[in-house]
Amino acid sequence: MDQFLGALAFAKGIGRTLVLPHLVEYPDRFSSSVQIPFQSYFKAEPLAEYTKVILMDDFMKNLAPKVWPKGNRTVFCYMSRGNANDCAAKDGNPFGPYWDKFGVDFDKSEFYAPLSFDPNFEKHRLEWKKRFPAEKYPVLAFTGAPGAFPVIETNVPLQKYIKWSDMIDFKADKFINQFKNDPKEKFIAIHLRNGIDFKRACEHVKTSKTNFFASPQCLGYSQENGEMTEELCYPSEKTIFKQEKH
């Protein structure tokens, strides 16, 4: 969702409607990714309080035939991918399965280097409008999310517009209530990224003390609260249990 917040700010910054994408899942025993409607997980209405949005299914059914018809679909990427002089937008999983879900094939590639997605960078924001005006390019479809990971500091407040769908809220409440003997009982849930992949990723801290993934929430974006450590990146069981008690 870091990149989604960036995409939300980017769309508003250049005056475009954000098409809310399907979310990608990788179910067990499936050979390919599965695309899940955005509204299955999150509400669209709160996002509309910030900028103009439309669900992907609604866009493809009601608007795409008029503003983005087959045979005239352009995809955008920073620079060419692979040996071909295009974006290779459908190469690999989930890219191919994602666009196939909507029957989309691309007819042309556009490279947007050296522009960035940060709408706070006024020069680039204006250049997006100049190089890719809505009259000529009514739809900006990207090979990847038009937002930074980790999320940039100015986009962090946008998380207030991200609200779980009623279905997710219902499932969460049902799950929580099965562990509560008393309705007033409180408990804490923690999310640990402690698989072997992340343990290996944290090994870079031995040579670099800069921010990593979501560490700015602890250290600050300028690391005004300290430097990165191995214990912060991949905490030991002792640290985990100690913090739970507090």
XYZ file of N, CA, C and O in Angstrom, residues 175-176 187-194 235-246:
88
model
N -13.064 -12.833 13.972
C -11.826 -13.493 14.407
C -11.439 -13.060 15.819
O -11.091 -13.879 16.663
N -11.535 -11.764 16.083
C -11.168 -11.230 17.398
C -12.097 -11.765 18.492
O -11.647 -12.175 19.572
N -6.645 -7.013 23.887
C -5.422 -7.756 23.619
C -4.669 -7.047 22.505
O -5.200 -6.143 21.851
N -3.443 -7.433 22.313
C -2.618 -6.796 21.297
C -2.246 -7.815 20.225
O -1.998 -8.983 20.529
N -2.245 -7.382 18.981
C -1.835 -8.229 17.861
C -0.558 -7.632 17.264
O -0.438 -6.408 17.135
N 0.391 -8.459 16.948
C 1.636 -7.970 16.365
C 1.874 -8.640 15.018
O 1.446 -9.766 14.780
N 2.536 -7.919 14.149
C 2.879 -8.434 12.822
C 4.392 -8.529 12.749
O 5.094 -7.511 12.797
N 4.894 -9.743 12.645
C 6.339 -9.965 12.603
C 6.769 -10.384 11.207
O 6.249 -11.348 10.652
N 7.700 -9.652 10.650
C 8.307 -10.053 9.380
C 9.603 -10.776 9.755
O 10.673 -10.181 9.851
N 9.502 -12.074 9.995
C 10.671 -12.797 10.508
C 10.970 -14.075 9.734
O 11.509 -15.036 10.274
N 14.477 -8.148 14.946
C 14.577 -8.259 16.407
C 14.653 -9.706 16.905
O 14.038 -10.604 16.339
N 15.404 -9.880 17.976
C 15.529 -11.193 18.598
C 14.262 -11.511 19.399
O 13.449 -10.630 19.675
N 14.097 -12.772 19.760
C 12.932 -13.157 20.561
C 12.929 -12.406 21.890
O 11.871 -12.017 22.393
N 14.118 -12.181 22.446
C 14.219 -11.463 23.721
C 13.620 -10.064 23.592
O 12.855 -9.615 24.461
N 13.957 -9.376 22.515
C 13.438 -8.024 22.294
C 11.936 -8.039 22.056
O 11.195 -7.207 22.582
N 11.471 -9.016 21.292
C 10.038 -9.117 20.989
C 9.222 -9.328 22.260
O 8.236 -8.634 22.511
N 9.658 -10.260 23.091
C 8.928 -10.544 24.330
C 8.993 -9.369 25.295
O 8.008 -9.061 25.995
N 10.130 -8.687 25.328
C 10.296 -7.541 26.232
C 9.336 -6.423 25.840
O 8.689 -5.812 26.679
N 9.221 -6.152 24.516
C 8.347 -5.066 24.058
C 6.874 -5.431 24.214
O 6.048 -4.554 24.435
N 6.553 -6.707 24.117
C 5.173 -7.125 24.328
C 4.727 -6.843 25.755
O 3.594 -6.425 25.992
N 5.624 -7.051 26.694
C 5.292 -6.849 28.104
C 5.050 -5.384 28.409
O 4.322 -5.042 29.340
N 5.687 -4.508 27.623
C 5.532 -3.077 27.879
C 4.389 -2.496 27.062
O 4.078 -1.346 27.161
